[in-house]
Amino acid sequence: MAIANLDKNCRVETGEDDEELLQLVQGNIEQRSIVLLDIPIGGCVHGRNFRPVDKALTHQGIWIQPVSTAQDRGKRLKRYIRNLIHGKDLVVQEIYPYAIYKFLAYLKDNGLLPRLGMDKFDALLEDGFRRFVPPKYKREREKGKRLEKMKYLYSLLTDSSIGLKFSTPLDYPDSSYTLNELNSLADKYDACLGAIVGICWAKRNPYAWIAGDPNSGEILLLADGWLKGGLEAKGTQVRRENALSNC
């Protein structure tokens, strides 16, 4: 697992388990911090694989893993993190890197990525987004093919239109990596995807939204007019708010 810490630049660090993850968070937390977790937090009910927000996203072509595997881990991590920084204001919010990745990859492949930085909310996606499948950088077993797919994601994360700046250069996937090392690198890339949506949210980018609600489950994501409308048509609340408004 990995954490992307953002100050002026992005710094990616790794940990072996939840304990090390919490230590990294504790070492980087500040007043009015935003902590984004790639794990279901709210709405995880025993015996239920998908929450309303998960079903709505799946209908729009964003496939979600069953939340039953997470159990109460996200809720426990959120509680532990809040206890770590007792007396400090912060937000702990759920994200889903694949949703961010698919949105950005679709924009990149259609020459629309520069639109993300414009202070204008528009419909950038269309029905073909449901069928669009970006390179699967985690599931490919053949090393050569996996390297190519991870190179695609590297090019996305370092695209100047996104503007993600790193304290040290982001690791580039090459043939010297073992498959286990590529797994670790994929975790780092996931953390960077979270950093992108976190920056957009903190800067009030018009494409940063929260879908769902705290009781049944909510996810911070990037959405345009098409995706927002599709989620709302399925009864999912999609709202924009100040990232630190609920501190």
CSV table of C-alpha atoms in Angstrom, one decimal:
chain,number,residue,atom,x,y,z
A,1,MET,CA,0.0,0.0,0.0
A,2,ALA,CA,1.1,3.6,-0.6
A,3,ILE,CA,0.4,7.1,0.5
A,4,ALA,CA,0.8,10.3,-1.6
A,5,ASN,CA,1.5,13.2,0.6
A,6,LEU,CA,0.8,16.7,-0.8
A,7,ASP,CA,2.3,19.9,0.3
A,8,LYS,CA,3.6,22.0,-2.5
A,9,ASN,CA,4.6,18.8,-4.4
A,10,CYS,CA,3.6,15.2,-4.3
A,11,ARG,CA,5.7,12.7,-2.3
A,12,VAL,CA,4.8,9.0,-2.5
A,13,GLU,CA,5.7,6.6,0.3
A,14,THR,CA,4.9,3.0,0.9
A,15,GLY,CA,3.9,0.9,3.9
A,16,GLU,CA,3.5,-2.9,4.5
A,17,ASP,CA,0.2,-2.9,6.5
A,18,ASP,CA,-2.4,-0.6,8.1
A,19,GLU,CA,-0.1,0.1,11.1
A,20,GLU,CA,2.7,1.5,8.8
A,21,LEU,CA,0.0,3.4,6.8
A,22,LEU,CA,-1.2,5.0,10.0
A,23,GLN,CA,2.4,5.9,11.0
A,24,LEU,CA,2.8,7.6,7.6
A,25,VAL,CA,-0.4,9.5,8.0
A,26,GLN,CA,0.6,10.6,11.5
A,27,GLY,CA,3.9,11.8,10.3
A,28,ASN,CA,2.4,13.9,7.6
A,29,ILE,CA,-0.9,15.2,9.0
A,30,GLU,CA,-1.4,18.9,9.7
A,31,GLN,CA,-4.2,21.2,10.8
A,32,ARG,CA,-7.2,21.0,8.3
A,33,SER,CA,-5.7,18.1,6.4
A,34,ILE,CA,-7.6,16.0,3.8
A,35,VAL,CA,-7.0,12.3,4.1
A,36,LEU,CA,-8.3,10.2,1.2
A,37,LEU,CA,-8.7,6.4,1.6
A,38,ASP,CA,-9.0,3.9,-1.2
A,39,ILE,CA,-11.4,1.7,0.8
A,40,PRO,CA,-15.1,1.7,1.4
A,41,ILE,CA,-15.9,3.6,4.5
A,42,GLY,CA,-19.7,4.1,4.8
A,43,GLY,CA,-22.6,1.9,3.9
A,44,CYS,CA,-20.8,-1.5,4.3
A,45,VAL,CA,-23.6,-3.8,5.5
A,46,HIS,CA,-22.9,-7.5,6.2
A,47,GLY,CA,-24.0,-9.7,3.3
A,48,ARG,CA,-24.4,-6.8,0.8
A,49,ASN,CA,-21.8,-6.6,-1.9
A,50,PHE,CA,-22.8,-3.3,-3.5
A,51,ARG,CA,-24.0,0.0,-2.1
A,52,PRO,CA,-26.4,2.3,-4.0
A,53,VAL,CA,-23.5,4.5,-5.2
A,54,ASP,CA,-21.6,1.4,-6.4
A,55,LYS,CA,-24.5,0.3,-8.5
A,56,ALA,CA,-25.0,3.8,-10.0
A,57,LEU,CA,-21.3,4.0,-11.0
A,58,THR,CA,-21.4,0.5,-12.5
A,59,HIS,CA,-24.4,1.5,-14.6
A,60,GLN,CA,-22.2,4.3,-16.0
A,61,GLY,CA,-19.4,1.9,-16.8
A,62,ILE,CA,-17.2,2.3,-13.7
A,63,TRP,CA,-16.9,-1.2,-12.3
A,64,ILE,CA,-16.7,-1.5,-8.5
A,65,GLN,CA,-15.3,-4.3,-6.4
A,66,PRO,CA,-17.7,-5.8,-3.9
A,67,VAL,CA,-17.5,-3.8,-0.6
A,68,SER,CA,-18.2,-7.0,1.4
A,69,THR,CA,-14.5,-7.8,1.2
A,70,ALA,CA,-13.6,-4.6,3.1
A,71,GLN,CA,-16.0,-5.2,6.0
A,72,ASP,CA,-15.4,-2.5,8.6
A,73,ARG,CA,-11.8,-1.7,7.7
A,74,GLY,CA,-12.5,1.7,6.2
A,75,LYS,CA,-14.6,2.8,9.1
A,76,ARG,CA,-11.9,1.6,11.6
A,77,LEU,CA,-9.1,3.4,9.7
A,78,LYS,CA,-11.2,6.6,9.6
A,79,ARG,CA,-11.7,6.4,13.4
A,80,TYR,CA,-8.0,5.6,14.0
A,81,ILE,CA,-6.9,8.5,11.9
A,82,ARG,CA,-9.2,11.0,13.7
A,83,ASN,CA,-7.8,9.7,17.0
A,84,LEU,CA,-4.2,10.2,15.7
A,85,ILE,CA,-4.7,13.9,15.3
A,86,HIS,CA,-6.9,14.7,18.2
A,87,GLY,CA,-7.7,18.4,18.4
A,88,LYS,CA,-7.0,19.0,14.7
A,89,ASP,CA,-9.6,19.6,12.0
A,90,LEU,CA,-9.5,17.2,9.1
A,91,VAL,CA,-11.6,15.4,6.5
A,92,VAL,CA,-11.4,11.7,5.9
A,93,GLN,CA,-13.0,10.8,2.6
A,94,GLU,CA,-13.4,7.7,0.5
A,95,ILE,CA,-12.0,7.6,-3.1
A,96,TYR,CA,-11.8,4.9,-5.8
A,97,PRO,CA,-8.7,5.2,-8.0
A,98,TYR,CA,-10.1,3.3,-10.9
A,99,ALA,CA,-13.0,5.8,-11.3
A,100,ILE,CA,-10.4,8.6,-11.4
A,101,TYR,CA,-8.2,6.7,-13.8
A,102,LYS,CA,-11.0,5.8,-16.3
A,103,PHE,CA,-12.2,9.5,-16.3
A,104,LEU,CA,-8.7,10.8,-17.0
A,105,ALA,CA,-7.8,8.1,-19.5
A,106,TYR,CA,-10.9,8.8,-21.5
A,107,LEU,CA,-10.2,12.5,-21.6
A,108,LYS,CA,-6.6,11.9,-22.6
A,109,ASP,CA,-7.5,9.4,-25.4
A,110,ASN,CA,-10.0,11.9,-26.8
A,111,GLY,CA,-7.8,15.0,-26.6
A,112,LEU,CA,-9.9,16.5,-23.8
A,113,LEU,CA,-7.5,16.4,-20.8
A,114,PRO,CA,-6.6,20.1,-21.0
A,115,ARG,CA,-10.3,20.9,-20.3
A,116,LEU,CA,-9.8,19.5,-16.8
A,117,GLY,CA,-7.9,22.7,-15.8
A,118,MET,CA,-10.4,25.1,-17.2
A,119,ASP,CA,-12.8,26.8,-14.8
A,120,LYS,CA,-15.8,25.5,-16.6
A,121,PHE,CA,-18.2,22.6,-15.9
A,122,ASP,CA,-19.2,20.8,-19.1
A,123,ALA,CA,-20.2,17.5,-20.6
A,124,LEU,CA,-16.9,15.8,-21.7
A,125,LEU,CA,-18.0,12.2,-21.7
A,126,GLU,CA,-20.7,10.5,-23.7
A,127,ASP,CA,-22.3,7.0,-23.9
A,128,GLY,CA,-19.1,5.5,-25.3
A,129,PHE,CA,-17.5,6.0,-21.9
A,130,ARG,CA,-19.5,3.0,-20.6
A,131,ARG,CA,-17.7,0.7,-23.1
A,132,PHE,CA,-14.3,2.4,-22.8
A,133,VAL,CA,-11.7,0.2,-21.0
A,134,PRO,CA,-8.4,1.9,-20.2
A,135,PRO,CA,-5.3,-0.4,-20.0
A,136,LYS,CA,-5.6,-2.7,-17.0
A,137,TYR,CA,-2.3,-2.1,-15.2
A,138,LYS,CA,-3.0,-4.4,-12.3
A,139,ARG,CA,-4.5,-7.6,-13.7
A,140,GLU,CA,-2.1,-8.4,-16.6
A,141,ARG,CA,0.0,-11.4,-15.7
A,142,GLU,CA,2.4,-11.2,-18.7
A,143,LYS,CA,5.3,-8.9,-17.6
A,144,GLY,CA,5.9,-7.2,-21.0
A,145,LYS,CA,2.2,-6.4,-21.5
A,146,ARG,CA,2.0,-5.2,-17.9
A,147,LEU,CA,4.9,-2.9,-18.4
A,148,GLU,CA,3.3,-1.3,-21.4
A,149,LYS,CA,0.0,-0.7,-19.6
A,150,MET,CA,1.8,0.8,-16.6
A,151,LYS,CA,3.8,3.0,-18.9
A,152,TYR,CA,0.5,4.3,-20.2
A,153,LEU,CA,-0.6,5.2,-16.7
A,154,TYR,CA,2.8,6.8,-16.0
A,155,SER,CA,2.3,9.0,-19.0
A,156,LEU,CA,-1.1,10.0,-17.7
A,157,LEU,CA,0.1,10.9,-14.2
A,158,THR,CA,2.9,13.0,-15.6
A,159,ASP,CA,0.9,14.7,-18.3
A,160,SER,CA,1.4,18.5,-18.1
A,161,SER,CA,-2.4,19.0,-18.4
A,162,ILE,CA,-2.8,17.4,-15.0
A,163,GLY,CA,0.0,19.4,-13.4
A,164,LEU,CA,0.9,16.9,-10.7
A,165,LYS,CA,4.4,17.9,-9.4
A,166,PHE,CA,6.6,15.5,-7.5
A,167,SER,CA,9.2,16.0,-4.8
A,168,THR,CA,11.3,13.3,-6.5
A,169,PRO,CA,10.6,12.0,-10.0
A,170,LEU,CA,7.9,9.4,-10.1
A,171,ASP,CA,9.3,5.9,-10.7
A,172,TYR,CA,9.1,4.7,-14.3
A,173,PRO,CA,8.2,1.1,-15.0
A,174,ASP,CA,11.0,-0.7,-16.8
A,175,SER,CA,12.2,-4.2,-17.4
A,176,SER,CA,14.3,-4.2,-14.2
A,177,TYR,CA,11.2,-4.5,-12.1
A,178,THR,CA,9.9,-7.9,-10.9
A,179,LEU,CA,6.2,-8.5,-10.9
A,180,ASN,CA,6.1,-8.0,-7.1
A,181,GLU,CA,7.8,-4.7,-7.5
A,182,LEU,CA,5.3,-3.7,-10.2
A,183,ASN,CA,2.6,-4.5,-7.8
A,184,SER,CA,4.1,-2.0,-5.3
A,185,LEU,CA,4.5,0.6,-8.1
A,186,ALA,CA,0.9,0.1,-9.0
A,187,ASP,CA,0.0,1.0,-5.4
A,188,LYS,CA,2.0,4.2,-5.8
A,189,TYR,CA,0.3,5.1,-9.0
A,190,ASP,CA,-3.1,4.5,-7.3
A,191,ALA,CA,-2.0,7.0,-4.5
A,192,CYS,CA,-1.2,9.5,-7.2
A,193,LEU,CA,-4.6,9.1,-8.8
A,194,GLY,CA,-6.0,9.9,-5.3
A,195,ALA,CA,-3.7,12.9,-5.1
A,196,ILE,CA,-5.2,14.3,-8.4
A,197,VAL,CA,-8.8,14.2,-7.2
A,198,GLY,CA,-7.7,15.6,-3.8
A,199,ILE,CA,-6.0,18.6,-5.4
A,200,CYS,CA,-9.1,19.2,-7.6
A,201,TRP,CA,-11.3,19.0,-4.6
A,202,ALA,CA,-9.2,21.3,-2.5
A,203,LYS,CA,-8.9,23.8,-5.3
A,204,ARG,CA,-12.7,23.7,-6.0
A,205,ASN,CA,-12.2,22.4,-9.5
A,206,PRO,CA,-15.6,22.2,-11.2
A,207,TYR,CA,-15.2,18.5,-12.0
A,208,ALA,CA,-14.6,17.4,-8.3
A,209,TRP,CA,-17.8,15.9,-6.8
A,210,ILE,CA,-19.0,13.7,-4.0
A,211,ALA,CA,-21.4,11.0,-5.1
A,212,GLY,CA,-23.7,9.2,-2.6
A,213,ASP,CA,-24.3,10.0,1.1
A,214,PRO,CA,-22.4,9.2,4.3
A,215,ASN,CA,-25.0,6.6,5.5
A,216,SER,CA,-25.2,4.4,2.4
A,217,GLY,CA,-21.7,5.2,1.1
A,218,GLU,CA,-20.1,8.1,-0.8
A,219,ILE,CA,-17.1,8.5,-3.0
A,220,LEU,CA,-15.1,11.5,-4.0
A,221,LEU,CA,-14.6,11.4,-7.8
A,222,LEU,CA,-14.2,13.4,-11.0
A,223,ALA,CA,-17.4,13.8,-12.9
A,224,ASP,CA,-18.5,15.9,-15.9
A,225,GLY,CA,-22.1,16.9,-16.8
A,226,TRP,CA,-22.7,13.5,-18.5
A,227,LEU,CA,-21.6,11.4,-15.6
A,228,LYS,CA,-23.2,13.6,-13.0
A,229,GLY,CA,-26.5,13.4,-14.9
A,230,GLY,CA,-26.3,9.6,-15.2
A,231,LEU,CA,-25.7,9.1,-11.5
A,232,GLU,CA,-28.5,11.4,-10.5
A,233,ALA,CA,-30.8,9.6,-12.9
A,234,LYS,CA,-30.2,6.5,-10.8
A,235,GLY,CA,-31.2,8.3,-7.6
A,236,THR,CA,-27.6,9.1,-6.5
A,237,GLN,CA,-27.0,12.5,-4.9
A,238,VAL,CA,-24.0,14.3,-6.5
A,239,ARG,CA,-22.9,17.3,-4.6
A,240,ARG,CA,-20.0,19.8,-4.6
A,241,GLU,CA,-18.8,21.2,-1.4
A,242,ASN,CA,-15.8,22.9,0.1
A,243,ALA,CA,-13.3,20.2,0.9
A,244,LEU,CA,-12.9,21.4,4.5
A,245,SER,CA,-16.5,22.5,5.1
A,246,ASN,CA,-17.3,19.6,7.4
A,247,CYS,CA,-14.2,19.9,9.6
